[in-house]
């Protein structure tokens, strides 16, 4: 599992991710126009989209006890954060490029994005979004190689969405300190449904919204996936639009169960999560001028070096 995927498998993975992102964009548009009287229909639409996206049958919130869902929410315990942010260098090096459908896309001709004199990473997502849920795992691993997170939340994607209850963290209220990078995490909505979508949480600043409007659109991403979340701008040099791997890999698991396999290079979850973290690390090293050297000269950080542009 630690070897490089074939060209065909990479192409199939990219096509699958593209289809999922397009479907997610369509679903968000449906949420925006739904009225209070169509809340039940909205759930049905999400389920139908989920059937079209994947042939497996996902477990919904109705199939979980309330205690299980509750256990996936709240403040992330320090022991869990340490387990995720402490994935060993040996494991990351062995995973290398892993099994990843999409790596960060280079932005040509954009101004540098900085904050406090350091390259800035701006993330925009939502707690209801299963694709955001999947992408936060590698983002936390990669960014933790350059700094430290505090006050990460524990959450899951919406119960009524495709890939229901995908286990994840939340950047709402979290802080990040680093000598090399700045990070701003925006979670626009919770995973709790309201009449017209999901409860509002964080509001992007005007500058953050401008990044989303400018770079989460053609020609930087395909017209069919414009506006997709998660979105991240990495220092004005790279962007992420949509998930790098399928949330299906995390289906039916808790955060603890996901974290428990992240040091096993043979796990498909590890190949996707750690592989994506390595691609992000490669991009972040370009922002920091290959600092710290102990991170940026590693096999993990150079696995995708020739692919980012």
Coordinates of C-alpha atoms in Angstrom, one line a residue:
X1 CA 0.0 0.0 0.0
X2 CA 2.9 2.4 0.5
X3 CA 3.9 2.3 -3.2
X4 CA 2.8 4.9 -5.8
X5 CA -0.7 4.4 -7.3
X6 CA -0.9 3.6 -11.0
X7 CA -1.8 6.3 -13.6
X8 CA -5.2 4.7 -14.1
X9 CA -5.9 4.6 -10.3
X10 CA -4.9 8.3 -10.0
X11 CA -7.2 9.2 -12.9
X12 CA -10.1 7.3 -11.5
X13 CA -9.6 8.9 -8.1
X14 CA -9.5 12.4 -9.6
X15 CA -12.6 11.7 -11.6
X16 CA -14.4 10.4 -8.4
X17 CA -13.4 13.4 -6.4
X18 CA -14.5 15.7 -9.2
X19 CA -17.9 14.1 -9.3
X20 CA -18.3 14.3 -5.6
X21 CA -17.3 18.0 -5.6
X22 CA -19.8 18.8 -8.4
X23 CA -22.5 17.0 -6.5
X24 CA -21.6 18.8 -3.3
X25 CA -21.9 22.2 -5.1
X26 CA -25.3 21.3 -6.4
X27 CA -26.4 20.2 -3.0
X28 CA -25.3 23.5 -1.4
X29 CA -27.3 25.4 -4.1
X30 CA -30.4 23.3 -3.2
X31 CA -29.9 24.1 0.5
X32 CA -29.8 27.8 -0.2
X33 CA -33.1 27.9 -2.1
X34 CA -35.0 25.5 0.2
X35 CA -37.8 27.0 2.4
X36 CA -38.9 26.0 5.8
X37 CA -41.6 23.8 4.4
X38 CA -39.2 21.7 2.4
X39 CA -36.8 20.6 5.2
X40 CA -37.9 17.0 4.8
X41 CA -37.5 17.2 1.0
X42 CA -34.0 18.6 1.5
X43 CA -33.0 15.6 3.5
X44 CA -34.4 13.3 0.8
X45 CA -32.4 15.2 -1.9
X46 CA -29.2 14.7 0.1
X47 CA -29.9 11.0 0.4
X48 CA -30.6 10.7 -3.3
X49 CA -27.3 12.5 -4.1
X50 CA -25.5 10.1 -1.8
X51 CA -26.9 7.1 -3.6
X52 CA -25.8 8.6 -6.9
X53 CA -22.3 9.3 -5.7
X54 CA -21.6 5.9 -4.1
X55 CA -22.9 2.3 -4.3
X56 CA -22.5 1.6 -0.6
X57 CA -25.2 2.3 1.9
X58 CA -24.1 4.7 4.6
X59 CA -25.3 4.6 8.3
X60 CA -27.4 7.7 9.1
X61 CA -27.8 9.4 12.4
X62 CA -31.0 7.4 12.9
X63 CA -28.9 4.2 13.0
X64 CA -26.6 5.6 15.7
X65 CA -27.4 6.1 19.4
X66 CA -27.6 9.7 20.7
X67 CA -24.7 8.9 23.0
X68 CA -22.5 7.9 20.0
X69 CA -23.2 11.2 18.2
X70 CA -22.6 13.2 21.4
X71 CA -19.3 11.5 21.9
X72 CA -18.2 12.9 18.6
X73 CA -18.8 16.5 19.6
X74 CA -17.3 19.0 22.1
X75 CA -13.6 20.0 22.8
X76 CA -11.0 17.7 21.4
X77 CA -9.2 15.9 24.3
X78 CA -5.5 16.6 24.5
X79 CA -4.7 12.9 24.2
X80 CA -6.5 12.7 20.9
X81 CA -4.9 15.8 19.5
X82 CA -1.5 14.5 20.5
X83 CA -2.2 11.2 18.7
X84 CA -3.2 13.0 15.5
X85 CA -0.5 15.6 15.5
X86 CA 2.1 13.1 16.6
X87 CA 2.0 10.8 13.6
X88 CA 5.6 9.6 13.4
X89 CA 8.1 10.9 10.8
X90 CA 8.9 7.3 9.9
X91 CA 5.2 6.6 9.0
X92 CA 4.9 9.8 7.0
X93 CA 8.1 9.0 5.1
X94 CA 6.9 5.5 4.3
X95 CA 3.5 6.6 3.1
X96 CA 5.1 9.2 0.8
X97 CA 2.6 10.3 -1.9
X98 CA 0.1 7.7 -0.6
X99 CA -3.3 7.3 -2.3
X100 CA -4.5 10.8 -2.9
X101 CA -7.1 12.0 -5.5
X102 CA -6.0 15.6 -5.6
X103 CA -3.0 17.6 -4.4
X104 CA -2.8 21.4 -3.9
X105 CA -3.2 23.4 -7.1
X106 CA -0.6 26.1 -8.0
X107 CA -1.9 29.6 -8.3
X108 CA -0.1 31.6 -10.9
X109 CA 0.4 35.4 -10.7
X110 CA -1.4 35.9 -7.4
X111 CA -0.1 38.2 -4.7
X112 CA 1.5 36.7 -1.6
X113 CA -0.9 36.0 1.2
X114 CA 0.7 36.9 4.6
X115 CA -0.2 37.8 8.1
X116 CA 2.1 39.1 10.8
X117 CA 5.0 38.9 8.4
X118 CA 4.5 35.2 7.8
X119 CA 2.9 33.2 4.9
X120 CA -0.8 32.7 5.8
X121 CA -3.0 29.7 5.3
X122 CA -6.7 30.6 5.1
X123 CA -9.2 27.7 5.4
X124 CA -13.0 28.2 4.7
X125 CA -15.3 25.3 5.4
X126 CA -18.4 24.2 7.4
X127 CA -19.0 21.7 10.1
X128 CA -21.9 20.1 8.2
X129 CA -19.7 19.4 5.1
X130 CA -18.4 15.8 4.9
X131 CA -15.7 16.9 2.4
X132 CA -14.4 19.5 4.9
X133 CA -14.5 16.8 7.6
X134 CA -12.2 14.6 5.5
X135 CA -9.8 17.4 4.7
X136 CA -9.3 18.7 8.2
X137 CA -7.4 15.5 9.2
X138 CA -4.4 16.0 6.9
X139 CA -4.5 19.8 7.3
X140 CA -4.0 19.4 11.1
X141 CA -1.3 16.8 10.6
X142 CA 0.6 19.0 8.1
X143 CA 0.3 22.3 9.9
X144 CA 1.3 20.7 13.1
X145 CA 4.7 20.0 11.6
X146 CA 5.2 23.8 11.5
X147 CA 3.4 24.9 14.7
X148 CA 0.8 24.0 17.4
X149 CA -3.0 24.0 17.5
X150 CA -4.9 24.7 20.7
X151 CA -8.6 24.5 21.4
X152 CA -9.5 22.3 18.4
X153 CA -13.1 21.2 18.5
X154 CA -14.5 17.7 18.0
X155 CA -17.4 17.4 15.6
X156 CA -18.9 15.4 12.7
X157 CA -20.5 16.2 9.4
X158 CA -24.3 16.5 9.2
X159 CA -26.4 13.5 9.9
X160 CA -28.7 14.2 6.9
X161 CA -26.0 14.8 4.4
X162 CA -24.1 12.4 2.1
X163 CA -21.5 10.5 4.1
X164 CA -23.4 11.3 7.3
X165 CA -21.6 11.8 10.6
X166 CA -18.1 11.8 9.1
X167 CA -15.8 12.1 12.2
X168 CA -13.6 15.2 12.3
X169 CA -12.4 18.3 14.2
X170 CA -13.5 21.9 14.0
X171 CA -11.4 25.0 13.5
X172 CA -14.1 27.2 15.1
X173 CA -12.5 28.9 18.1
X174 CA -9.1 27.1 17.6
X175 CA -5.8 28.9 17.7
X176 CA -2.5 28.2 15.9
X177 CA 1.0 29.4 16.8
X178 CA 4.0 29.0 14.6
X179 CA 7.3 30.6 13.9
X180 CA 6.9 29.9 10.2
X181 CA 3.2 30.3 9.3
X182 CA -0.1 32.0 10.2
X183 CA -3.4 30.1 10.0
X184 CA -7.0 31.3 9.9
X185 CA -9.8 28.7 10.1
X186 CA -13.3 29.7 9.2
X187 CA -16.3 27.4 9.8
X188 CA -19.3 29.1 8.3
X189 CA -22.0 26.8 9.7
X190 CA -22.6 24.2 12.3
X191 CA -23.9 20.7 11.5
X192 CA -27.3 21.5 13.0
X193 CA -30.0 22.0 10.3
X194 CA -32.3 25.0 10.2
X195 CA -35.2 25.9 7.9
X196 CA -32.8 27.3 5.2
X197 CA -29.7 25.3 5.6
X198 CA -27.5 25.0 8.7
X199 CA -26.9 27.3 11.7
X200 CA -24.5 30.1 11.0
X201 CA -21.2 30.0 12.9
X202 CA -18.2 32.0 11.6
X203 CA -18.4 34.9 9.2
X204 CA -15.5 35.3 6.7
X205 CA -13.9 38.7 6.6
X206 CA -14.2 40.7 3.5
X207 CA -10.7 39.7 2.5
X208 CA -11.4 36.0 3.1
X209 CA -14.6 36.1 1.1
X210 CA -12.7 37.8 -1.7
X211 CA -10.2 34.9 -1.8
X212 CA -13.0 32.4 -2.0
X213 CA -14.8 34.4 -4.8
X214 CA -11.6 34.9 -6.8
X215 CA -9.8 31.6 -6.5
X216 CA -12.6 29.1 -5.9
X217 CA -13.8 29.8 -9.4
X218 CA -12.7 29.4 -13.0
X219 CA -10.0 29.5 -14.3
X220 CA -8.4 28.3 -11.1
X221 CA -10.9 25.4 -10.7
X222 CA -13.3 23.9 -13.1
X223 CA -16.6 25.8 -13.6
X224 CA -18.5 22.7 -12.4
X225 CA -16.8 22.8 -9.0
X226 CA -16.6 26.5 -8.4
X227 CA -17.5 27.6 -4.9
X228 CA -16.8 24.1 -3.5
X229 CA -15.8 23.7 0.1
X230 CA -13.5 23.0 1.8
X231 CA -11.4 25.9 0.3
X232 CA -8.0 26.9 1.4
X233 CA -5.5 29.4 0.1
X234 CA -1.9 28.5 1.0
X235 CA 0.1 31.7 1.0
X236 CA -1.3 32.9 -2.3
X237 CA 0.7 30.1 -4.0
X238 CA -1.5 27.1 -3.8
X239 CA -5.2 26.4 -3.3
X240 CA -7.4 23.5 -2.2
X241 CA -11.0 23.2 -3.5
X242 CA -12.9 20.2 -2.3
X243 CA -11.6 17.1 -0.6
X244 CA -8.4 15.3 -1.6
X245 CA -9.9 11.9 -0.9
X246 CA -13.3 10.4 -0.4
X247 CA -15.0 10.8 3.1
X248 CA -16.3 7.3 2.5
X249 CA -13.0 6.0 4.0
X250 CA -14.0 7.4 7.4
X251 CA -17.6 6.1 7.3
X252 CA -18.9 4.6 10.6
X253 CA -15.7 5.5 12.6
X254 CA -15.1 7.8 15.6
X255 CA -12.2 10.2 15.8
X256 CA -10.5 7.8 18.1
X257 CA -10.8 5.0 15.6
X258 CA -9.4 7.1 12.8
X259 CA -6.5 8.4 14.9
X260 CA -5.6 4.8 16.0
X261 CA -4.6 3.8 12.4
X262 CA -2.7 6.9 11.3
X263 CA 0.6 5.3 12.2
X264 CA -0.2 2.2 10.1
X265 CA 1.1 2.7 6.6
X266 CA -0.8 -0.3 5.3
X267 CA -4.2 1.3 6.2
X268 CA -6.2 2.8 3.4
X269 CA -7.1 5.6 5.7
X270 CA -3.4 6.3 6.4
X271 CA -2.6 6.2 2.7
X272 CA -5.2 8.9 2.1
X273 CA -4.9 11.1 5.2
X274 CA -1.1 10.9 5.6
X275 CA -0.5 11.1 1.9
X276 CA -2.6 14.3 1.7
X277 CA -0.7 15.7 4.7
X278 CA 2.6 15.0 2.9
X279 CA 1.4 16.9 -0.2
X280 CA 0.3 19.8 2.0
X281 CA 3.7 19.7 3.7
X282 CA 5.4 20.0 0.4
X283 CA 3.4 23.1 -0.4
X284 CA 3.9 24.6 3.0
X285 CA 7.7 24.1 2.7
X286 CA 7.6 26.2 -0.5
X287 CA 5.9 29.0 1.5
X288 CA 8.5 28.9 4.3
X289 CA 11.6 28.6 2.2
X290 CA 12.1 25.0 3.3
X291 CA 12.0 25.7 7.0
X292 CA 12.2 23.9 9.3
X293 CA 14.8 21.9 7.5
X294 CA 14.1 18.8 9.5
X295 CA 10.6 18.7 8.1
X296 CA 11.2 20.0 4.6
X297 CA 14.1 17.7 3.7
X298 CA 12.2 14.6 4.7
X299 CA 11.0 11.9 2.3
X300 CA 7.4 12.8 3.2
X301 CA 7.9 16.5 2.3
X302 CA 9.6 15.8 -1.0
X303 CA 7.3 13.0 -2.2
X304 CA 5.2 15.4 -4.3
X305 CA 7.9 18.0 -4.9
X306 CA 7.8 17.7 -8.7
X307 CA 4.0 17.7 -9.0
X308 CA 3.0 21.0 -7.4
X309 CA 4.3 23.4 -10.1

